[in-house]
Tab-separated table of C-alpha atoms and ligand atoms in Angstrom:
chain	number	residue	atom	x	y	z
A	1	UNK	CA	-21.378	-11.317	21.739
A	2	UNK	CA	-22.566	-7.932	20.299
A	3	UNK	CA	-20.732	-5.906	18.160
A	4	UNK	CA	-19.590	-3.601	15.513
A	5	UNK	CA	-18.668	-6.302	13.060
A	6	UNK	CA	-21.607	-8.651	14.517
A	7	UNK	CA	-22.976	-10.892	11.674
A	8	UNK	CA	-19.359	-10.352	9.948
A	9	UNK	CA	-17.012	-13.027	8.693
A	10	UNK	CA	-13.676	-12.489	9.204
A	11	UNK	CA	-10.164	-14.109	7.825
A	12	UNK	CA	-6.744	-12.833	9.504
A	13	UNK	CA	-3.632	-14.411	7.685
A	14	UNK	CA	-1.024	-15.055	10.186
A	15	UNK	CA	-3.540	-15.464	12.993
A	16	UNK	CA	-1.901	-17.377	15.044
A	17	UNK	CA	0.896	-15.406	16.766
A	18	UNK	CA	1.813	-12.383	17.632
A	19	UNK	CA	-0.125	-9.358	15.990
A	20	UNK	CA	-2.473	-11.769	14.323
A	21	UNK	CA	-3.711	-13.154	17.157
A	22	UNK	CA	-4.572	-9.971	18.829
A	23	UNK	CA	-6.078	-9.011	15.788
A	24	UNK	CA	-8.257	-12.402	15.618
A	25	UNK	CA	-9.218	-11.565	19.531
A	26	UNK	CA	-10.181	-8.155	18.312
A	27	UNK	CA	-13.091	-9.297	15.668
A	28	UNK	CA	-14.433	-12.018	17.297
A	29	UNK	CA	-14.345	-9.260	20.851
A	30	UNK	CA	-16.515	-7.039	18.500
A	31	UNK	CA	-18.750	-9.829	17.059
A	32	UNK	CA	-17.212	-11.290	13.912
A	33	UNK	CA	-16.500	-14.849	13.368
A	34	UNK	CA	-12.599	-15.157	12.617
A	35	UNK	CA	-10.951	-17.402	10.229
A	36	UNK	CA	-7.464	-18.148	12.038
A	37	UNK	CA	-4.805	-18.937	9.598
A	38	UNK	CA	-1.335	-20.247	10.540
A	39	UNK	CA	1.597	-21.775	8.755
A	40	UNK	CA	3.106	-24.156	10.300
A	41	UNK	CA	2.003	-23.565	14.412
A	42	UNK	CA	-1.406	-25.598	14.160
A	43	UNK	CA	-1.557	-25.899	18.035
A	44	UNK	CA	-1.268	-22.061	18.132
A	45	UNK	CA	-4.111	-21.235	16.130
A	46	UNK	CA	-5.960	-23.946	17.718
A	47	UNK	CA	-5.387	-21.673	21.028
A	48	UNK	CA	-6.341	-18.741	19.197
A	49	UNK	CA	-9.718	-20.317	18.584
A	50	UNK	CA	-10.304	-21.836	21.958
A	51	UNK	CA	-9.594	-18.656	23.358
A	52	UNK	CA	-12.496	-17.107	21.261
A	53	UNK	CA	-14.934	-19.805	21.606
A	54	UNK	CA	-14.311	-19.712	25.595
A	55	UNK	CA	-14.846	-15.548	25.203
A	56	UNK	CA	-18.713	-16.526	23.373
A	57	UNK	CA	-17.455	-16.400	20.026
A	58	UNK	CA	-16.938	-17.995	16.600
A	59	UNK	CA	-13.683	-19.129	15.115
A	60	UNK	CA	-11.824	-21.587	12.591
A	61	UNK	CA	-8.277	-22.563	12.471
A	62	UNK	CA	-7.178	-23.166	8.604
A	63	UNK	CA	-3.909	-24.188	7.998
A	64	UNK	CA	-2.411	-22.467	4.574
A	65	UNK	CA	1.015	-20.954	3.423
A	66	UNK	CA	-0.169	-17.550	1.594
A	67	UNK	CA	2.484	-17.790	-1.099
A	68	UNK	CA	0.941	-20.996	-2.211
A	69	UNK	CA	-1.937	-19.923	-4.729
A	70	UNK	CA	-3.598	-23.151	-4.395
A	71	UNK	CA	-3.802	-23.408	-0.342
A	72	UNK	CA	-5.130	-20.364	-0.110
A	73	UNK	CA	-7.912	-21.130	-2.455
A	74	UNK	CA	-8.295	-24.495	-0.214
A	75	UNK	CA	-8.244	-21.830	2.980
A	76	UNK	CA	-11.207	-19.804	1.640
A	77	UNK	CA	-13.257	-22.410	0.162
A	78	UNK	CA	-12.770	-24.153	3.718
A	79	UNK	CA	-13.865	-20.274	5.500
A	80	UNK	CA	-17.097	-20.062	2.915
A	81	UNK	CA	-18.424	-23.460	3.668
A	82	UNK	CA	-18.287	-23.190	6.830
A	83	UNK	CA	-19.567	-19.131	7.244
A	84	UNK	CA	-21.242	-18.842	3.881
A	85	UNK	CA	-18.756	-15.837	3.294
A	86	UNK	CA	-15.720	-13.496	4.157
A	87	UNK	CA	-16.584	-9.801	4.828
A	88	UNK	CA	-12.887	-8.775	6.275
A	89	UNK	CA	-9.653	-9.765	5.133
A	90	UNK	CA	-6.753	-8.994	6.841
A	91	UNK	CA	-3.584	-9.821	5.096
A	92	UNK	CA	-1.352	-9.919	8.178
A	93	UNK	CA	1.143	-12.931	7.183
A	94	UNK	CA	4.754	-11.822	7.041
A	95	UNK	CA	8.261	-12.621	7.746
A	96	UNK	CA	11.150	-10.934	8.486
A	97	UNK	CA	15.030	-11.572	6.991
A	98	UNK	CA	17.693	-9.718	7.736
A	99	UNK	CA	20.016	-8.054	4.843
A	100	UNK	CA	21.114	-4.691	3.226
A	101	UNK	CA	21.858	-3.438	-0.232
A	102	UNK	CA	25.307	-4.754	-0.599
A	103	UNK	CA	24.340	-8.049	1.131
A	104	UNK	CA	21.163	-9.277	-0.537
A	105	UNK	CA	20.783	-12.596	-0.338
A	106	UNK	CA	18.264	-13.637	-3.381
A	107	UNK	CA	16.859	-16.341	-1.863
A	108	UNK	CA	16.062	-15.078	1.034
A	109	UNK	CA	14.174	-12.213	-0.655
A	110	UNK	CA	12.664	-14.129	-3.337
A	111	UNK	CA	10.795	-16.028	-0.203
A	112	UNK	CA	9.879	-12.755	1.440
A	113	UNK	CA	8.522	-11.409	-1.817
A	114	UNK	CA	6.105	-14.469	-1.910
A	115	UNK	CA	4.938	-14.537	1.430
A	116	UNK	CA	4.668	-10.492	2.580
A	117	UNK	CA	3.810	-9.251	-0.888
A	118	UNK	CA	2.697	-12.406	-3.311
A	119	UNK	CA	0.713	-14.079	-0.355
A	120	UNK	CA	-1.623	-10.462	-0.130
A	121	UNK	CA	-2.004	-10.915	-4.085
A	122	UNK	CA	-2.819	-14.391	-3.644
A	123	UNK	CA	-5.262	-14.045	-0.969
A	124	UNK	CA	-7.148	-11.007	-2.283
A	125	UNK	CA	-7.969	-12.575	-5.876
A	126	UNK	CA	-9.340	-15.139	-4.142
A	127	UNK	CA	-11.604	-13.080	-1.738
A	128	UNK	CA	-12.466	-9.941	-3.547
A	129	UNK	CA	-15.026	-11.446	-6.223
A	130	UNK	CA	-17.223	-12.684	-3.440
A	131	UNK	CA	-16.965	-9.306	-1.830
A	132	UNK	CA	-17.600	-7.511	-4.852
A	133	UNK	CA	-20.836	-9.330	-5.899
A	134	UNK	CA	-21.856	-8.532	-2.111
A	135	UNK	CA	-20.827	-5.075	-2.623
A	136	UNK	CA	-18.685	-4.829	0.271
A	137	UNK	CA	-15.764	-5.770	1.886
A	138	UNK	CA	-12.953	-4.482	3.794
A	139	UNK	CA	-9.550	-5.324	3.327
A	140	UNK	CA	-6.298	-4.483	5.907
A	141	UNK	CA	-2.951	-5.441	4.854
A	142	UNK	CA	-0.025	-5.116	7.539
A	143	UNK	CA	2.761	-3.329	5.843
A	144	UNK	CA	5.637	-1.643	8.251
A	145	UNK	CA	7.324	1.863	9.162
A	146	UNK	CA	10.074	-0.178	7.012
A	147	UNK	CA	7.915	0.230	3.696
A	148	UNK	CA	7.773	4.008	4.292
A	149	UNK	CA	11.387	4.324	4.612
A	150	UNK	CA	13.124	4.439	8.311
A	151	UNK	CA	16.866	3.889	9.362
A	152	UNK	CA	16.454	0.630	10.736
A	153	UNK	CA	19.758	-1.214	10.279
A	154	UNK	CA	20.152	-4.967	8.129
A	155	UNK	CA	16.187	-4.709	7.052
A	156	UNK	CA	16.340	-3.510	3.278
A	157	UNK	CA	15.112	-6.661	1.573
A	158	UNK	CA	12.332	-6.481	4.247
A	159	UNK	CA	11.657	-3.094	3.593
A	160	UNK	CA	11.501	-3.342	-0.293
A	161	UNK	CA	8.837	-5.965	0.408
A	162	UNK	CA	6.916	-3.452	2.837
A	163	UNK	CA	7.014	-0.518	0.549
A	164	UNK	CA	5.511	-3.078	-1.850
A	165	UNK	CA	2.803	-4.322	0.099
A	166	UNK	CA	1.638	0.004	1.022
A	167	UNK	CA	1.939	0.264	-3.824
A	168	UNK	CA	-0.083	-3.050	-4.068
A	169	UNK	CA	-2.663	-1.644	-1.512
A	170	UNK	CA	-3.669	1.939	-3.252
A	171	UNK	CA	-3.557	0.012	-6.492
A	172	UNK	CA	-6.238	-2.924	-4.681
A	173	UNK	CA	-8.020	0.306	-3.337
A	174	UNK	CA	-8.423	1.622	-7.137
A	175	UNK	CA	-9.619	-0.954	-8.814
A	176	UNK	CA	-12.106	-2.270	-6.023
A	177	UNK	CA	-13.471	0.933	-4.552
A	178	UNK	CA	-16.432	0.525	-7.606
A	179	UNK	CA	-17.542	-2.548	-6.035
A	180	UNK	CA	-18.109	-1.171	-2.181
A	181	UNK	CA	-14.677	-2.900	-1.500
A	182	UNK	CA	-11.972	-0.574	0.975
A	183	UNK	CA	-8.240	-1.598	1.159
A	184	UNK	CA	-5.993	-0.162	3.850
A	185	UNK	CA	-2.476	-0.719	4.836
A	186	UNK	CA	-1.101	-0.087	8.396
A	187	UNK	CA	2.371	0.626	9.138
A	188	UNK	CA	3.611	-0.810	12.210
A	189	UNK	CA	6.631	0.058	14.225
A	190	UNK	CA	8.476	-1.541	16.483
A	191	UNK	CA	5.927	-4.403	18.419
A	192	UNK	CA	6.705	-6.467	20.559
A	193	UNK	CA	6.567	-9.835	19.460
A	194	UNK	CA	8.619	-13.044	18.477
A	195	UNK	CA	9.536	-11.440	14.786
A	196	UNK	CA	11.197	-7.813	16.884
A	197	UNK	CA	12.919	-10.372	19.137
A	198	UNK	CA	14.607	-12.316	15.914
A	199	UNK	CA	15.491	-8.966	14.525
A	200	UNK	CA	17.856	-8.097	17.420
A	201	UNK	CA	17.989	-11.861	19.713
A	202	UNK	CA	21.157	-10.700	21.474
A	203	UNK	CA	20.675	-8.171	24.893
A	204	UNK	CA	17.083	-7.956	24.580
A	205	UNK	CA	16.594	-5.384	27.296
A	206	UNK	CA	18.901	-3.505	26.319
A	207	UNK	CA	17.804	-3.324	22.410
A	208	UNK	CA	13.889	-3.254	23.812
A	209	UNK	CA	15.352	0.188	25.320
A	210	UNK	CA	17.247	1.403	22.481
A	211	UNK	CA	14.382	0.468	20.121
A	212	UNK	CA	11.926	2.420	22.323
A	213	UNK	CA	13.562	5.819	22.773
A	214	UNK	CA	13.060	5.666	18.730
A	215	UNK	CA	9.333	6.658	19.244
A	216	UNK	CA	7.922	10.151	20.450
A	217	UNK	CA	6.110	7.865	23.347
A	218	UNK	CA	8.815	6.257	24.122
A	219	UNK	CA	7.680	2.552	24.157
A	220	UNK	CA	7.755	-0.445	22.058
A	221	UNK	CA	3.768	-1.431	20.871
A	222	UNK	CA	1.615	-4.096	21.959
A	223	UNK	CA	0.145	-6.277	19.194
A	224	UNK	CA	-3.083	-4.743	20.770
A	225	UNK	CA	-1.704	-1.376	19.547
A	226	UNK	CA	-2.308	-2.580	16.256
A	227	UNK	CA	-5.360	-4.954	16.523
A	228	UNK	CA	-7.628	-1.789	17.427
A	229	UNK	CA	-6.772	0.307	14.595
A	230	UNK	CA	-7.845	-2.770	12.162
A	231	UNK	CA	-10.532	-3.013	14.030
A	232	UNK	CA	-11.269	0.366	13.584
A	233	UNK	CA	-10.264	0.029	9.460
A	234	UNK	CA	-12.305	-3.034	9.341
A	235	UNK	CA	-15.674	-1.746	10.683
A	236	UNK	CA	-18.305	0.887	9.141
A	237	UNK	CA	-16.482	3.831	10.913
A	238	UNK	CA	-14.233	3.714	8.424
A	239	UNK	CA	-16.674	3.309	5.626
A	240	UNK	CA	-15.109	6.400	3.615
A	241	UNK	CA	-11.794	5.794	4.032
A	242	UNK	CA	-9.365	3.868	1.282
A	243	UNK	CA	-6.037	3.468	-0.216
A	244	UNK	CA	-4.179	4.877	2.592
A	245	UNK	CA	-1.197	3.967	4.662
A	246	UNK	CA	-1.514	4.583	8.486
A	247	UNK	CA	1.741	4.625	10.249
A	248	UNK	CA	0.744	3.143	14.220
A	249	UNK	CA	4.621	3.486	15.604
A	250	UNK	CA	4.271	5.477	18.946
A	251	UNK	CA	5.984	8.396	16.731
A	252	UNK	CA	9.282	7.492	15.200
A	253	UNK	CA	11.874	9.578	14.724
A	254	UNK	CA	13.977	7.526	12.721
A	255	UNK	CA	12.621	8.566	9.247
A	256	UNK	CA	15.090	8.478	5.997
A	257	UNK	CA	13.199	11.394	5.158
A	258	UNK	CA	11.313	13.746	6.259
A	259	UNK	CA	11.693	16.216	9.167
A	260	UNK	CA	13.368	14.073	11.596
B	1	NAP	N1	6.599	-7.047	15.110
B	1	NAP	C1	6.920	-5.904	14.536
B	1	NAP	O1	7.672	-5.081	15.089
B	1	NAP	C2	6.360	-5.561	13.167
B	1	NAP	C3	6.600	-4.261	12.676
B	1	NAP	C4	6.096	-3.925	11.434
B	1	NAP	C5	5.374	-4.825	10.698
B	1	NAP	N2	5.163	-6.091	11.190
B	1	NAP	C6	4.375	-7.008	10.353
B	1	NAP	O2	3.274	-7.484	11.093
B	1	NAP	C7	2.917	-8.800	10.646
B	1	NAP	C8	2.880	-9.752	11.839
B	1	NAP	O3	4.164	-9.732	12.458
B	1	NAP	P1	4.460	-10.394	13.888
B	1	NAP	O4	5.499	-9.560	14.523
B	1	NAP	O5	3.204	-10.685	14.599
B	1	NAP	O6	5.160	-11.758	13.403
B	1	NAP	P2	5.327	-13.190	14.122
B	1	NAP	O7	5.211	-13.032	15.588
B	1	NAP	O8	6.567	-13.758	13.545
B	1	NAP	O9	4.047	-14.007	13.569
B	1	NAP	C9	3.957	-14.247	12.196
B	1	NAP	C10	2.634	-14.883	11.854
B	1	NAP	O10	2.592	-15.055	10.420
B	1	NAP	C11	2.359	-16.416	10.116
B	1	NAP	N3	3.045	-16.779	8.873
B	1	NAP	C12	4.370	-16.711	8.593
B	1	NAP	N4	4.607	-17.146	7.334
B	1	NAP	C13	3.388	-17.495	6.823
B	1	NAP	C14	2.971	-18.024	5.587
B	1	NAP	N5	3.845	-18.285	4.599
B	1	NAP	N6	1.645	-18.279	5.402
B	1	NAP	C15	0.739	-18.032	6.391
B	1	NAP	N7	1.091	-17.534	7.590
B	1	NAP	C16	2.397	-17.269	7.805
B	1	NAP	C17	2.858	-17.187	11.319
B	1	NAP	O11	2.209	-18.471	11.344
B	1	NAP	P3	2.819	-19.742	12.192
B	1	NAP	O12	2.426	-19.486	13.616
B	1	NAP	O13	2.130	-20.932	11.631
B	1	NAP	O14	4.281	-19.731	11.975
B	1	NAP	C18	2.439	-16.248	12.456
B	1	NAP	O15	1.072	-16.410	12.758
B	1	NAP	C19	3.964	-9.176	9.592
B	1	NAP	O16	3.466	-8.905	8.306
B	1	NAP	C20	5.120	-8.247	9.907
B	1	NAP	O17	5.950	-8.022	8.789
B	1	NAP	C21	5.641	-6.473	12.404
């Protein structure tokens, strides 16, 4: 395989489903060898990775919870001994809760706070120093239109995490910028995928319908939607760009603010 990224080592949290795995399929398609972490779905990743290796490429499946500090230290030393490095991090791990202001389970958002926002913390001190004495690296964390404030119904513990995860980045993309290290953030909207489905299992036509007349383009994305803009964020086309937050959400209409 021949590539953009070729020669690049690549780790995707949450690899193995959904938008992860289109984002794994995306690297390795564009020459990177992809570190495919799960949770708990081991045979999952282990498709992700045959999948890869069948397309002419290079991949690992490492099993790790991100919100457990030590696992993911296990999950990178396992990615450097095996690839020498990691060049791309994408901190894609997440999980979804439902809940509003009034009914805020703390629990429940005390495990989403480890995973979507923790987990990114976790994984980044762990990868950055290597990047930094290599003087490069680039770094993707999956936020959502939900951390930049749209009228989706039940999602506000979600949400705080998301809006989170968009601070954490510009404040990853100031203090490693000085060592040749980018951090971005995309915003998804709605994609469809096993976490959308959870968020409204009832109808699903029906809310697949509702949920797509929310964008300008009228659609629900593909994980591929989102899988080509990291690629994009993770190669040297996007060398000068940092500490942003790109909204990839068909155009949604649905904003608490703004001119909607
Ligand atoms: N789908 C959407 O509409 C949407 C919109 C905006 C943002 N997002 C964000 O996009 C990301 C991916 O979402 P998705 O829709 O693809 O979700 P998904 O279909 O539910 O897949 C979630 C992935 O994350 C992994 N994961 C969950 N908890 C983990 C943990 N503690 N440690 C490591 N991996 C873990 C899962 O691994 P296992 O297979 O082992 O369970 C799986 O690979 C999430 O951050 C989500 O918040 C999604």
């Amino acid at each position: 395989m021949s590539g953009r990224l070729e020669g690049k080592v690549a780790l995707v949290t949450g690899g193995s489903r959904g938008i992860g795995r289109a984002i794994c399929a995306r690297l390795a398609g564009d020459g990177a060898a992809v570190v495919v972490n799960f949770a708990r779905k081991q045979d999952a990743a282990a498709d992700v990775v045959a999948q890869i290796e069948a397309a002419g490429g290079r991949a690992l499946a490492v099993g790790a919870d991100v919100s457990d500090r030590a696992a993911v230290n296990r999950m990178v030393g396992a990615a450097v001994r095996e690839y020498g490095r990691i060049d791309i991090l994408v901190n894609n791990a997440g999980i979804l809760a439902r809940g509003t202001a009034l009914e805020f389970d703390e629990v429940i958002f005390d495990r989403m706070m480890a995973v979507n926002v923790k987990g990114i913390v976790h994984t980044v001190q762990a990868v950055a120093p290597g990047m930094a004495a290599r003087r490069y690296g680039r770094i993707v964390n999956i936020s959502s239109l939900a951390g930049l404030g749209t009228a989706v119904a039940n999602t506000t513990p979600y949400a705080l995490t998301k809006a989170a995860v968009i601070n954490l980045t510009k404040r990853q993309a100031f203090e490693l910028g000085h060592d040749g290290i980018t951090v971005n953030a995309i915003c998804p909207g709605f994609i469809a995928t096993e976490m959308l489905a959870s968020l409204e299992p009832h109808d699903q036509e029906e809310q697949l319908r509702a949920l797509a007349s929310k964008a300008v383009l009228n659609r629900v994305g593909d994980p591929d939607d989102i899988a080509r803009v990291v690629l994009f964020l993770a190669s040297d086309d996007a060398s000068f760009v940092t500490g942003q937050a790109l909204a990839v959400d068909g155009g949604r209409m649905d904003f608490l603010t703004g001119s909607a």
